[in-house]
Amino acid sequence: MAFRFALVGNPNSGKTTMFNEMTGSTQYVGNWPGVTVEKKEGKARKTKEDIRIIDLPGIYSLSPYSLEEIIARDYIIDEKPDVVINIVDASNIERNLYLTTQLLELGVPVVVALNMMDTVESKGDQIDLKLLEKALGVPVIPTSANKNRGIKELLEKALQVAQTAAAGAAAKTEGRSDGPYDKNVEAGISSVRDCMTPFIGEKGPNPRWAAIKLLENDEKVIEKLKLSDALMEEVKAYRSKMEKDFDSDMETIMADNRYNYISGVVGKAVRKNAAGGSLTLSDKIDIVVTNRILAIPLFLAVMYAVFQITFGAIGSFTIDYIDVLINETLAGAASGWLEAAGAAEWLQELVVNGIIAGLGSIMVFVPQIMIMFFFISILEDSGYMARAAFVMDRLLRKLGLSGKSFIPMLMGFGCSVPAVMGTRTLENEKDRRLTIILTPFMSCGARLPVYALFTAAFFAENQSLVIFSIYILGIVVAILSGIILKNTILKGEAAPFVMELPPYRIPTAKGLLIHMWDRGKGFIKKAGTVIFAASVIIWFCQSFSFSLQMVEEASESIFGIIGGAIAPIFAPLGFGDWKSAVALLTGLVAKEAVVATMGILHGLGAVAEDSVELAVSLQNYFTPLSAYAFMAFTLLYVPCIAAFAAIKREMNSWKWTLFAVAYQTGTAWIVAFIIYQVGRLLGLN
Ligand code: GDP
Ligand code: MG
């Protein structure tokens, strides 16, 4: 028999870290709230029994006000996991227990994992586990998920609870009699429970919990229970009476009761280190990092430093090395070998000028991408990125945008697909549509090779500065677009959003390596599949004419003709040649394909007699100014097919999807036009 354990806890309490440790998977762990939107399931390793672990989205309570809370709550009630493992951030115990009290009310088997005990210990605080267990009435296991401490004990205890529950001993727990509520509230709850219990079926939720929710006027629960109007009237009468007795509204009464109860428990069970109490190191750093004036310049400086390292000495060293390896050694060997084997000339061309040139032009950037994401992971895991989000949130709210948009947008720097999916956390539909439209303006990893190629060819002296400016351009365009759209077709109130700051942490080597490898792996996999196929097709379309004859002049090929037809659209932007037009067209498949296409069309392979270096060949087609306009266009125009599909799925409307695409492409054209034309007026070239 398989057991199912659901991990439930506040955002950033370590659920995903715990999930990864338990199941051996490598789900994304980020030191900021809101990273896990969908639930994930995995099989626990190193256990005899078949145990499934479910990682639910992070939540602060079980109210019906946010999507995450509804997902988690419905899962617990409807899917009835065998045990709910409540992950509590012990270094923030008071706030975390708010959810715990609500989980206990559900009357389902709960085991509390008191996580981040390492942080508590290093602060010198002490938690009396026995007392806490007694107060909550459920097992409490101390853990440190990121150090793999206590996880084995946690699983054993949960299994024991599950087996006892399965044996029927703990069936229909009624919650604790000395629960969080005072006598008068408890009396009200009991009355409501008694009058409705007969109407809740065997399969229904715990009656006491349902009574509490009815008193709180929780619409989702009311809807689900389908109680008669007469009964609802009765509940309403109880509610009004209690609100009058306490001279307050029901929600406040319940919340006050829970908070009072929790501070009572915490007061008894937690002994704070006497030396602490004043500002922690984390607080001191935050005073500087989130300072109203310093915050944004500091953020820019940090990001600039990352680019400087990535595209400075280390990065270019790896590029030169791999470039020689692939484009000279490998291409030379392949061509010699095919020649010796007597392969047909078209085959030699395909392998060397198609596949090796296409893939090679991309693969050279793998190390740089990995280096960049290594540093970005440090910023994320340490907690700095959450501060950046916090600062940006403040800025965005001033502009009337939802601060919650910032997290998907931050994810967009990795890849637009999960970022667009991440917009599900926005409840307000207009804010969500707006965020979906803006997220692809954040420069994803796939666009990096394009910048790397062009800056190496045209801005060798200031490579990192120019790439940095492209990233900033994306952010600025997104903010301006947000203001424009928010004041026109997507008018509405910005939903409030409370961004919580996680403590600073030293990133773990394992976490960093997982992040870096994830990126690198994804990139290589894409190169081996999509880009590989694209290279073959690109080579074909530039070698053959529409009548399937091999052509002498590439400009007479299929791509030559198509590219020639659309090239005039790009002429005012400074790159009206057919090769650039084709590159942008293939970029719709994946943005890396822009580089692969350039590699193939500019004859990077070793077969052609007159093969030259790609960068040198590009200089015949672009000036620094038009190269910059080209990079800006690549940044802003329609994202790749995968992102397009994600947009369609999340918008759930063709009208909005097409609007998003048209808006992005239109913006790309206008911005590139302005850059090129203004640049020319200023005499830059
Ligand atoms: P989730 O949002 O609940 O899924 O939390 P994550 O698993 O993404 O973890 C949030 C952050 O807490 C990450 O930076 C983890 O490395 C860190 N973390 C997780 N567990 C522990 C722990 O036991 N001790 C410490 N010090 N950090 C932890
Ligand atoms: Mg998570």
XYZ file of C-alpha atoms and ligand atoms in Angstrom:
714
model
C 0.000 0.000 0.000
C 1.302 3.376 -0.890
C 1.308 6.163 1.666
C 1.005 9.808 0.690
C 2.656 12.509 2.778
C 1.892 16.127 1.893
C 4.414 18.854 2.734
C 2.603 21.978 3.877
C 4.163 25.151 5.230
C 4.827 28.842 4.819
C 6.641 30.043 1.727
C 10.376 29.758 2.161
C 10.181 27.386 5.120
C 12.227 24.757 3.284
C 9.524 22.512 1.814
C 11.178 22.041 -1.538
C 14.569 21.446 0.053
C 12.902 18.806 2.208
C 11.149 17.354 -0.839
C 14.430 17.119 -2.736
C 16.174 15.455 0.201
C 13.371 12.960 0.648
C 12.893 12.058 -2.987
C 16.338 12.671 -4.412
C 14.938 14.983 -7.057
C 16.270 18.397 -7.910
C 13.299 20.710 -7.899
C 13.943 24.413 -7.978
C 14.757 25.820 -4.550
C 14.856 29.583 -4.313
C 15.383 31.767 -1.317
C 12.270 33.820 -1.903
C 8.584 33.213 -1.416
C 6.407 32.022 -4.257
C 8.769 29.714 -6.104
C 6.608 26.587 -6.002
C 3.280 27.279 -7.645
C 2.168 23.846 -8.698
C 2.247 20.805 -6.532
C 4.914 18.213 -7.254
C 4.966 14.575 -6.399
C 7.888 12.210 -5.874
C 8.710 8.863 -4.392
C 10.641 8.774 -1.110
C 13.938 6.964 -1.433
C 15.639 4.791 1.179
C 12.367 3.607 2.724
C 10.977 0.086 2.704
C 7.376 1.223 2.273
C 6.124 2.913 -0.848
C 5.823 6.548 0.227
C 4.773 9.388 -2.089
C 5.776 12.900 -1.107
C 3.747 15.853 -2.347
C 5.237 19.353 -2.300
C 2.392 21.873 -2.077
C 2.685 25.627 -2.681
C 3.742 27.697 0.308
C 0.899 29.264 2.280
C 0.431 31.414 5.369
C -3.041 30.288 6.280
C -5.993 28.264 5.011
C -8.159 31.197 4.038
C -9.967 31.191 0.702
C -8.301 34.380 -0.542
C -5.401 33.135 -2.579
C -4.996 30.488 -5.202
C -2.142 28.777 -3.385
C -4.146 28.454 -0.206
C -7.118 27.016 -2.042
C -4.928 24.486 -3.886
C -3.330 23.330 -0.643
C -6.555 23.221 1.294
C -8.499 21.359 -1.376
C -5.700 18.873 -1.678
C -5.739 18.114 2.041
C -9.515 17.863 2.275
C -10.353 16.155 -0.991
C -7.323 13.968 -1.619
C -6.883 13.059 2.041
C -3.123 12.449 2.227
C -2.200 9.945 4.934
C -0.150 12.493 6.832
C 0.275 16.239 6.544
C 3.886 17.100 7.293
C 3.776 20.691 8.437
C 7.145 22.335 7.791
C 7.640 25.071 10.338
C 10.485 27.559 10.066
C 11.720 27.354 13.637
C 13.614 30.620 13.323
C 10.290 32.299 12.628
C 8.122 30.076 14.748
C 5.468 32.510 15.871
C 4.273 33.355 12.386
C 4.590 29.778 11.112
C 2.430 28.328 13.874
C -0.521 30.353 12.593
C -0.873 27.867 9.775
C -0.213 24.983 12.150
C -3.198 25.848 14.338
C -5.415 25.817 11.265
C -4.034 22.503 10.050
C -4.768 20.962 13.437
C -8.380 22.098 13.156
C -8.782 20.107 9.969
C -8.620 16.987 12.100
C -6.187 15.226 9.755
C -3.035 13.440 10.962
C -0.287 16.067 11.287
C 3.409 15.778 12.075
C 5.313 19.007 12.606
C 8.822 19.286 11.169
C 10.572 22.028 13.079
C 12.907 23.041 10.258
C 15.910 25.399 10.208
C 16.951 24.221 13.643
C 20.542 24.991 12.633
C 19.636 28.685 12.451
C 17.935 28.552 15.840
C 20.971 26.861 17.349
C 23.460 29.266 15.841
C 21.484 32.161 17.314
C 21.716 30.429 20.672
C 17.945 30.159 21.096
C 16.336 27.111 22.664
C 13.050 25.407 21.911
C 11.445 23.019 24.374
C 10.255 20.266 22.038
C 8.395 18.284 24.687
C 6.399 21.304 25.718
C 5.628 22.211 22.123
C 4.472 18.662 21.380
C 2.216 18.753 24.396
C 0.743 22.128 23.489
C 0.058 21.189 19.867
C -0.926 17.609 20.553
C 1.027 16.246 17.588
C 4.588 14.909 17.137
C 7.288 17.567 16.611
C 10.556 16.538 14.914
C 13.517 18.948 14.735
C 15.101 19.088 11.242
C 17.577 20.971 9.068
C 16.495 20.142 5.555
C 19.490 21.655 3.825
C 21.893 19.706 6.033
C 19.851 16.517 5.739
C 19.360 16.426 9.502
C 16.306 14.853 11.118
C 14.699 13.830 7.841
C 14.983 10.114 8.489
C 13.363 10.521 11.907
C 10.666 12.695 10.361
C 9.759 10.070 7.781
C 9.765 7.323 10.403
C 7.461 9.283 12.665
C 5.122 10.194 9.809
C 4.999 6.558 8.765
C 4.148 5.526 12.295
C 1.342 8.088 12.426
C 0.061 6.957 9.039
C 0.044 3.331 10.090
C -1.770 4.093 13.332
C -4.320 6.174 11.465
C -4.762 3.404 8.902
C -5.424 0.980 11.743
C -8.314 3.211 12.710
C -7.031 4.305 16.099
C -6.962 8.002 15.281
C -10.025 8.062 13.079
C -11.986 11.327 13.168
C -9.913 13.257 15.640
C -12.029 15.984 17.112
C -9.264 18.503 17.540
C -7.967 19.434 20.929
C -10.399 20.430 23.646
C -8.104 23.173 24.946
C -7.561 24.571 21.437
C -6.678 28.117 20.546
C -10.070 29.682 21.262
C -11.412 31.133 24.482
C -14.440 29.670 26.237
C -17.024 31.913 24.614
C -15.743 31.401 21.085
C -15.464 27.691 21.700
C -19.098 27.647 22.851
C -20.192 29.316 19.609
C -18.177 26.838 17.549
C -19.731 23.902 19.389
C -23.275 25.169 18.852
C -22.756 25.599 15.128
C -21.047 22.236 14.913
C -23.891 20.498 16.686
C -26.580 21.919 14.490
C -24.783 21.108 11.244
C -23.034 17.800 11.974
C -26.024 15.713 10.799
C -25.825 17.408 7.415
C -22.167 16.690 6.730
C -21.707 13.284 5.151
C -19.220 10.648 6.238
C -16.840 11.832 3.531
C -17.223 15.494 4.439
C -14.662 17.600 6.277
C -14.140 17.606 10.006
C -17.335 19.092 11.536
C -15.534 21.353 13.983
C -13.392 22.799 11.203
C -16.442 23.268 9.000
C -18.185 25.049 11.870
C -15.263 27.440 12.252
C -15.245 28.130 8.520
C -18.983 28.749 8.465
C -18.610 31.213 11.299
C -15.825 32.924 9.367
C -18.172 33.060 6.377
C -15.764 31.190 4.138
C -17.576 31.199 0.815
C -15.715 28.273 -0.717
C -16.628 26.011 2.180
C -20.226 27.221 2.220
C -20.482 26.484 -1.488
C -19.083 22.993 -1.038
C -21.261 21.984 1.895
C -24.506 23.020 0.191
C -26.390 23.495 3.471
C -30.016 24.510 3.560
C -30.977 28.174 3.767
C -32.586 27.611 7.146
C -29.356 26.238 8.526
C -27.360 29.098 7.048
C -29.712 31.544 8.734
C -29.010 29.830 12.015
C -25.256 30.100 11.471
C -25.668 33.743 10.631
C -27.532 34.322 13.882
C -24.678 32.772 15.861
C -22.172 34.870 13.971
C -24.029 38.104 14.614
C -24.391 37.286 18.258
C -20.669 36.608 18.656
C -19.728 39.724 16.725
C -21.946 41.734 19.026
C -20.651 40.071 22.191
C -17.046 40.728 21.234
C -17.793 44.020 19.540
C -15.638 43.035 16.583
C -15.954 41.195 13.286
C -15.656 37.444 13.135
C -12.379 37.258 11.252
C -10.659 39.516 13.726
C -12.045 37.563 16.661
C -10.721 34.271 15.313
C -7.354 35.692 14.289
C -6.900 37.385 17.680
C -7.688 34.156 19.440
C -5.196 32.221 17.359
C -2.452 34.794 17.814
C -2.980 34.983 21.565
C -2.834 31.252 21.821
C 0.331 31.051 19.740
C 2.169 33.716 21.680
C 1.240 31.844 24.842
C 2.751 28.625 23.490
C 5.815 30.322 22.084
C 6.340 32.280 25.293
C 6.566 29.044 27.209
C 8.407 26.835 24.712
C 11.021 29.193 23.241
C 13.877 30.679 25.188
C 15.632 33.422 23.256
C 19.325 33.957 23.664
C 19.659 36.896 26.041
C 22.494 38.366 24.004
C 20.266 38.515 20.920
C 17.240 40.705 20.753
C 18.959 43.681 19.205
C 19.483 43.942 15.456
C 20.659 40.746 13.806
C 23.318 40.842 11.136
C 20.567 40.247 8.577
C 18.728 43.356 9.806
C 21.874 45.426 9.630
C 22.598 44.389 6.061
C 19.018 45.143 5.111
C 19.232 48.688 6.380
C 21.815 49.327 3.678
C 20.534 47.028 0.959
C 16.919 48.210 1.023
C 17.752 51.826 1.705
C 15.506 54.128 -0.297
C 18.323 55.885 -2.058
C 21.041 53.253 -2.209
C 18.963 50.210 -3.076
C 18.622 50.591 -6.820
C 22.164 51.778 -7.580
C 23.398 48.914 -5.435
C 21.282 46.416 -7.342
C 22.595 47.741 -10.642
C 26.154 47.563 -9.375
C 25.706 43.970 -8.248
C 24.240 42.927 -11.585
C 26.964 44.772 -13.437
C 29.560 42.894 -11.445
C 27.961 39.606 -12.475
C 28.162 40.556 -16.152
C 31.677 41.813 -15.712
C 32.805 38.468 -14.367
C 30.844 36.461 -16.901
C 32.000 38.342 -19.961
C 35.337 39.454 -18.636
C 38.467 37.426 -18.407
C 37.034 34.078 -17.283
C 34.247 34.035 -19.829
C 36.225 34.994 -22.881
C 38.958 32.554 -21.996
C 36.510 29.652 -22.124
C 35.014 30.941 -25.367
C 38.311 31.113 -27.213
C 39.198 27.673 -26.041
C 35.972 25.997 -27.093
C 35.794 27.948 -30.303
C 39.090 26.502 -31.426
C 38.052 23.056 -30.250
C 34.783 22.968 -32.178
C 35.211 25.224 -35.131
C 38.739 24.325 -36.064
C 39.725 20.999 -34.578
C 36.372 19.241 -34.802
C 35.258 20.758 -38.103
C 38.671 20.026 -39.619
C 38.669 16.443 -38.400
C 35.112 15.814 -39.589
C 35.794 17.249 -42.983
C 39.028 15.262 -43.374
C 37.342 12.096 -42.271
C 34.357 12.499 -44.594
C 36.700 13.315 -47.443
C 38.738 10.181 -46.791
C 35.609 8.063 -46.540
C 34.574 9.332 -49.923
C 31.351 10.937 -48.711
C 29.311 12.926 -51.192
C 30.026 16.606 -51.213
C 26.529 17.541 -50.047
C 27.010 15.318 -46.999
C 30.276 17.019 -46.141
C 28.563 20.351 -46.529
C 25.668 19.296 -44.318
C 27.886 18.017 -41.517
C 30.485 20.738 -41.545
C 28.664 23.812 -42.783
C 25.280 22.845 -41.351
C 25.476 20.864 -38.161
C 28.916 21.741 -36.828
C 28.607 25.395 -37.796
C 25.099 25.667 -36.332
C 25.690 23.829 -33.097
C 29.246 25.020 -32.693
C 28.248 28.667 -32.818
C 25.966 27.993 -29.826
C 28.018 25.531 -27.831
C 30.825 28.007 -27.425
C 28.570 29.920 -25.032
C 27.696 27.058 -22.700
C 30.426 27.858 -20.158
C 29.472 31.537 -20.072
C 25.846 30.697 -19.492
C 26.805 28.380 -16.679
C 29.101 30.953 -15.109
C 26.400 33.588 -15.237
C 23.796 31.356 -13.646
C 26.273 30.295 -11.021
C 26.518 33.892 -9.857
C 22.806 34.526 -10.181
C 22.216 31.442 -8.025
C 24.494 32.894 -5.369
C 22.383 36.046 -5.375
C 19.170 34.034 -5.143
C 20.205 31.538 -2.523
C 21.813 34.120 -0.300
C 18.535 36.017 -0.147
C 19.755 39.096 -2.014
C 17.358 38.630 -4.953
C 14.409 38.755 -2.574
C 15.680 42.195 -1.478
C 15.906 43.240 -5.093
C 12.321 42.096 -5.559
C 11.344 44.019 -2.449
C 12.927 47.210 -3.716
C 11.440 46.785 -7.179
C 8.074 46.078 -5.632
C 8.205 49.465 -3.950
C 9.063 51.102 -7.266
C 6.437 49.190 -9.246
C 3.708 50.002 -6.780
C 4.448 53.685 -7.129
C 3.840 53.213 -10.843
C 0.521 51.524 -10.155
C 1.701 48.008 -11.033
C 1.307 44.986 -8.841
C 4.450 44.223 -6.906
C 3.612 40.579 -7.195
C 4.437 40.801 -10.911
C 8.053 41.112 -10.024
C 8.654 37.491 -9.112
C 7.590 36.050 -12.470
C 9.578 38.818 -14.104
C 12.649 37.890 -12.112
C 12.182 34.279 -13.178
C 12.029 35.550 -16.762
C 15.765 36.177 -16.690
C 16.170 32.415 -16.641
C 13.476 31.296 -19.066
C 10.173 32.854 -20.072
C 8.253 29.573 -19.961
C 8.230 28.916 -16.186
C 8.041 32.666 -15.645
C 4.827 32.961 -17.623
C 3.491 29.974 -15.710
C 4.504 31.675 -12.479
C 1.987 34.447 -13.137
C -0.658 32.078 -11.815
C 0.065 33.453 -8.357
C -1.584 36.727 -9.374
C -5.243 36.560 -8.485
C -6.282 39.674 -10.334
C -6.852 38.766 -13.973
C -5.795 42.103 -15.410
C -2.569 42.101 -13.439
C -1.949 38.571 -14.607
C -2.479 39.395 -18.303
C -0.264 42.433 -17.967
C 2.494 40.431 -16.330
C 2.320 37.754 -19.030
C 2.797 40.430 -21.684
C 5.737 42.029 -19.882
C 7.616 38.961 -18.657
C 9.205 38.067 -22.036
C 10.896 41.496 -22.080
C 13.143 40.162 -19.348
C 16.121 38.816 -21.211
C 16.127 35.022 -20.952
C 19.221 32.819 -21.076
C 18.615 31.813 -24.705
C 19.196 35.375 -25.884
C 22.574 35.552 -24.241
C 24.477 33.876 -27.105
C 23.122 36.533 -29.464
C 24.493 39.327 -27.307
C 27.703 37.462 -26.685
C 28.267 37.016 -30.416
C 27.469 40.587 -31.404
C 29.258 42.302 -28.565
C 32.362 40.227 -29.213
C 32.272 41.389 -32.837
C 31.414 45.051 -32.294
C 32.001 46.039 -28.679
C 34.982 43.934 -27.696
C 36.223 46.665 -25.363
C 32.974 47.107 -23.433
C 31.339 43.746 -23.791
C 29.879 43.436 -20.305
C 28.698 47.040 -20.215
C 26.832 46.696 -23.502
C 25.186 43.407 -22.501
C 24.258 44.928 -19.181
C 22.620 47.838 -20.991
C 20.521 45.420 -23.068
C 19.212 43.790 -19.899
C 18.388 47.192 -18.469
C 16.687 48.107 -21.737
C 14.383 45.102 -21.263
C 13.483 46.212 -17.745
C 12.859 49.807 -18.816
C 10.679 48.762 -21.752
C 8.712 46.464 -19.429
C 8.127 49.245 -16.896
C 7.100 51.773 -19.554
C 4.820 49.227 -21.230
C 3.317 48.445 -17.852
C 2.477 52.076 -17.275
C 1.020 52.474 -20.755
C -1.100 49.305 -20.674
C -2.195 49.852 -17.092
C -3.583 53.226 -18.039
C -5.317 52.059 -21.200
C -6.663 48.593 -21.918
C -5.720 46.955 -18.624
C -6.987 49.585 -16.235
C -7.583 48.494 -12.681
C -6.466 48.585 -9.094
C -3.122 46.977 -8.380
C -3.565 44.151 -5.920
C -1.649 44.693 -2.693
C 1.205 42.343 -2.075
C 3.227 41.810 1.036
C 6.738 40.802 0.176
C 8.448 39.042 2.971
C 12.198 39.088 3.307
C 13.873 35.772 3.972
C 16.974 35.863 6.148
C 20.371 35.926 4.453
C 21.903 32.515 4.102
C 25.213 31.206 2.932
C 24.378 29.385 -0.314
C 25.126 25.672 -0.245
C 27.573 24.316 -2.806
C 25.078 21.633 -3.719
C 22.322 24.136 -4.424
C 24.597 26.257 -6.582
C 25.828 23.310 -8.579
C 22.284 22.067 -9.129
C 21.199 25.471 -10.440
C 24.188 25.859 -12.667
C 23.965 22.337 -14.016
C 20.209 22.695 -14.577
C 20.822 25.653 -16.835
C 23.746 24.130 -18.624
C 21.941 20.845 -19.111
C 18.823 22.521 -20.452
C 20.927 24.510 -22.854
C 22.886 21.525 -24.129
C 19.737 19.452 -24.437
C 18.100 22.142 -26.487
C 21.183 22.421 -28.666
C 21.156 18.650 -29.213
C 17.502 18.563 -30.246
C 15.847 21.766 -31.410
C 18.968 23.551 -32.579
C 20.328 20.406 -34.187
C 17.143 19.949 -36.215
C 17.018 23.655 -36.964
C 20.633 23.574 -38.207
C 19.835 20.821 -40.681
C 16.768 22.677 -41.937
C 18.569 25.997 -42.110
C 21.407 24.427 -44.039
C 18.929 22.831 -46.410
C 16.970 26.019 -46.975
C 20.107 27.992 -47.693
C 21.609 25.378 -50.033
C 18.570 24.519 -52.126
C 16.192 26.531 -54.240
C 12.419 26.179 -54.243
C 12.778 23.712 -57.132
C 15.053 21.649 -54.854
C 18.194 22.315 -56.883
C 21.401 22.975 -55.014
C 22.261 26.607 -55.595
C 25.601 28.265 -56.191
C 24.610 31.588 -54.670
C 22.903 31.349 -51.259
C 20.825 34.409 -52.094
C 18.958 32.300 -54.681
C 18.108 29.621 -52.105
C 14.771 29.162 -50.341
C 15.927 31.245 -47.427
C 17.575 33.755 -49.711
C 14.259 34.421 -51.386
C 12.123 34.440 -48.248
C 14.693 36.525 -46.384
C 14.954 38.906 -49.317
C 11.183 39.356 -49.293
C 10.936 40.305 -45.626
C 14.256 42.118 -45.325
C 12.829 45.537 -46.295
C 10.819 45.502 -43.047
C 14.089 45.635 -41.170
C 15.889 48.097 -43.416
C 14.835 51.138 -41.340
C 16.289 49.386 -38.293
C 19.713 49.119 -39.881
C 19.805 45.448 -40.831
C 17.947 45.028 -44.108
C 19.990 42.117 -45.483
C 18.343 38.752 -46.112
C 20.606 36.840 -43.733
C 19.558 38.890 -40.719
C 15.911 38.558 -41.707
C 16.261 34.775 -41.900
C 18.070 34.684 -38.557
C 15.213 36.559 -36.887
C 12.727 34.232 -38.532
C 14.451 31.097 -37.257
C 14.738 32.791 -33.882
C 11.025 32.195 -33.512
C 11.814 28.531 -32.935
C 14.366 29.278 -30.249
C 16.354 32.429 -29.770
C 19.640 30.562 -29.872
C 18.782 29.714 -33.474
C 19.559 33.329 -34.382
C 23.192 32.580 -33.670
C 23.108 29.150 -35.290
C 21.660 30.709 -38.443
C 24.301 33.407 -38.525
C 26.910 30.706 -38.092
C 25.589 28.745 -41.051
C 24.705 31.615 -43.372
C 28.004 33.362 -42.827
C 29.816 30.166 -43.734
C 31.400 29.345 -40.432
C 32.253 25.816 -41.525
C 35.648 24.710 -42.718
C 34.621 23.352 -46.121
C 34.206 26.662 -47.865
C 37.522 27.874 -49.192
C 36.913 31.428 -48.120
C 35.607 30.598 -44.643
C 36.240 33.442 -42.267
C 35.552 34.021 -38.645
C 31.891 34.708 -37.942
C 32.625 37.916 -36.091
C 34.660 39.233 -39.013
C 31.993 38.310 -41.516
C 29.340 40.077 -39.449
C 31.335 43.273 -39.674
C 30.542 43.391 -43.388
C 26.865 43.508 -42.617
C 26.539 45.512 -39.416
C 27.894 48.665 -37.877
C 28.108 48.852 -34.083
C 24.914 50.927 -34.152
C 22.895 48.494 -36.269
C 24.323 45.602 -34.247
C 22.949 47.247 -31.119
C 19.563 47.761 -32.781
C 19.616 44.102 -33.819
C 20.290 42.987 -30.232
C 17.472 45.197 -28.976
C 15.123 43.721 -31.562
C 16.143 40.187 -30.582
C 15.513 41.029 -26.953
C 12.023 42.389 -27.469
C 10.313 40.607 -30.366
C 8.034 37.576 -29.952
C 9.540 35.017 -27.610
C 10.242 31.490 -28.855
C 7.585 28.901 -29.679
C 7.704 27.319 -26.224
C 7.066 30.684 -24.572
C 4.345 31.405 -27.091
C 2.623 28.152 -26.125
C 2.944 29.044 -22.441
C 1.418 32.469 -23.120
C -1.469 30.904 -25.009
C -2.077 28.438 -22.187
C -2.004 31.030 -19.427
C -3.958 33.703 -21.303
C -6.480 31.049 -22.257
C -7.596 33.317 -25.075
C -6.432 33.697 -28.674
C -7.326 37.349 -28.689
C -5.022 38.136 -25.782
C -2.274 35.846 -27.040
C -2.223 37.553 -30.412
C -2.348 40.926 -28.748
C 0.678 40.005 -26.623
C 2.639 38.865 -29.660
C 1.681 41.899 -31.718
C 2.497 44.219 -28.854
C 5.900 42.654 -28.276
C 6.874 42.637 -31.943
C 5.580 46.152 -32.492
C 7.534 47.364 -29.486
C 10.651 45.612 -30.756
C 10.391 47.337 -34.119
C 9.752 50.772 -32.644
C 12.541 50.545 -30.082
C 15.069 49.251 -32.642
C 13.941 51.975 -35.054
C 14.453 54.681 -32.448
C 17.865 53.326 -31.490
C 19.071 53.173 -35.090
C 17.597 56.423 -36.369
C 18.425 58.513 -33.311
C 21.871 56.982 -33.258
C 22.387 58.018 -36.865
C 21.181 61.530 -36.197
C 23.708 61.723 -33.398
C 26.353 60.590 -35.819
C 27.013 57.273 -34.079
C 27.693 54.426 -36.395
P 10.024 26.529 0.172
O 9.635 27.869 -0.368
O 9.305 26.218 1.444
O 9.910 25.435 -0.830
O 11.541 26.668 0.623
P 12.863 26.208 -0.114
O 13.038 24.736 0.000
O 12.861 26.799 -1.472
O 13.973 26.852 0.840
C 14.062 28.232 1.088
C 15.457 28.585 1.538
O 15.728 28.044 2.813
C 16.564 28.065 0.621
O 17.541 29.074 0.520
C 17.087 26.847 1.371
O 18.441 26.589 1.049
C 16.936 27.282 2.813
N 16.757 26.178 3.770
C 15.925 25.125 3.662
N 16.000 24.335 4.758
C 16.898 24.904 5.608
C 17.402 24.568 6.919
O 17.035 23.576 7.539
N 18.310 25.425 7.456
C 18.729 26.554 6.800
N 19.624 27.327 7.404
N 18.284 26.886 5.586
C 17.381 26.087 4.977
Mg 9.162 25.522 -2.717
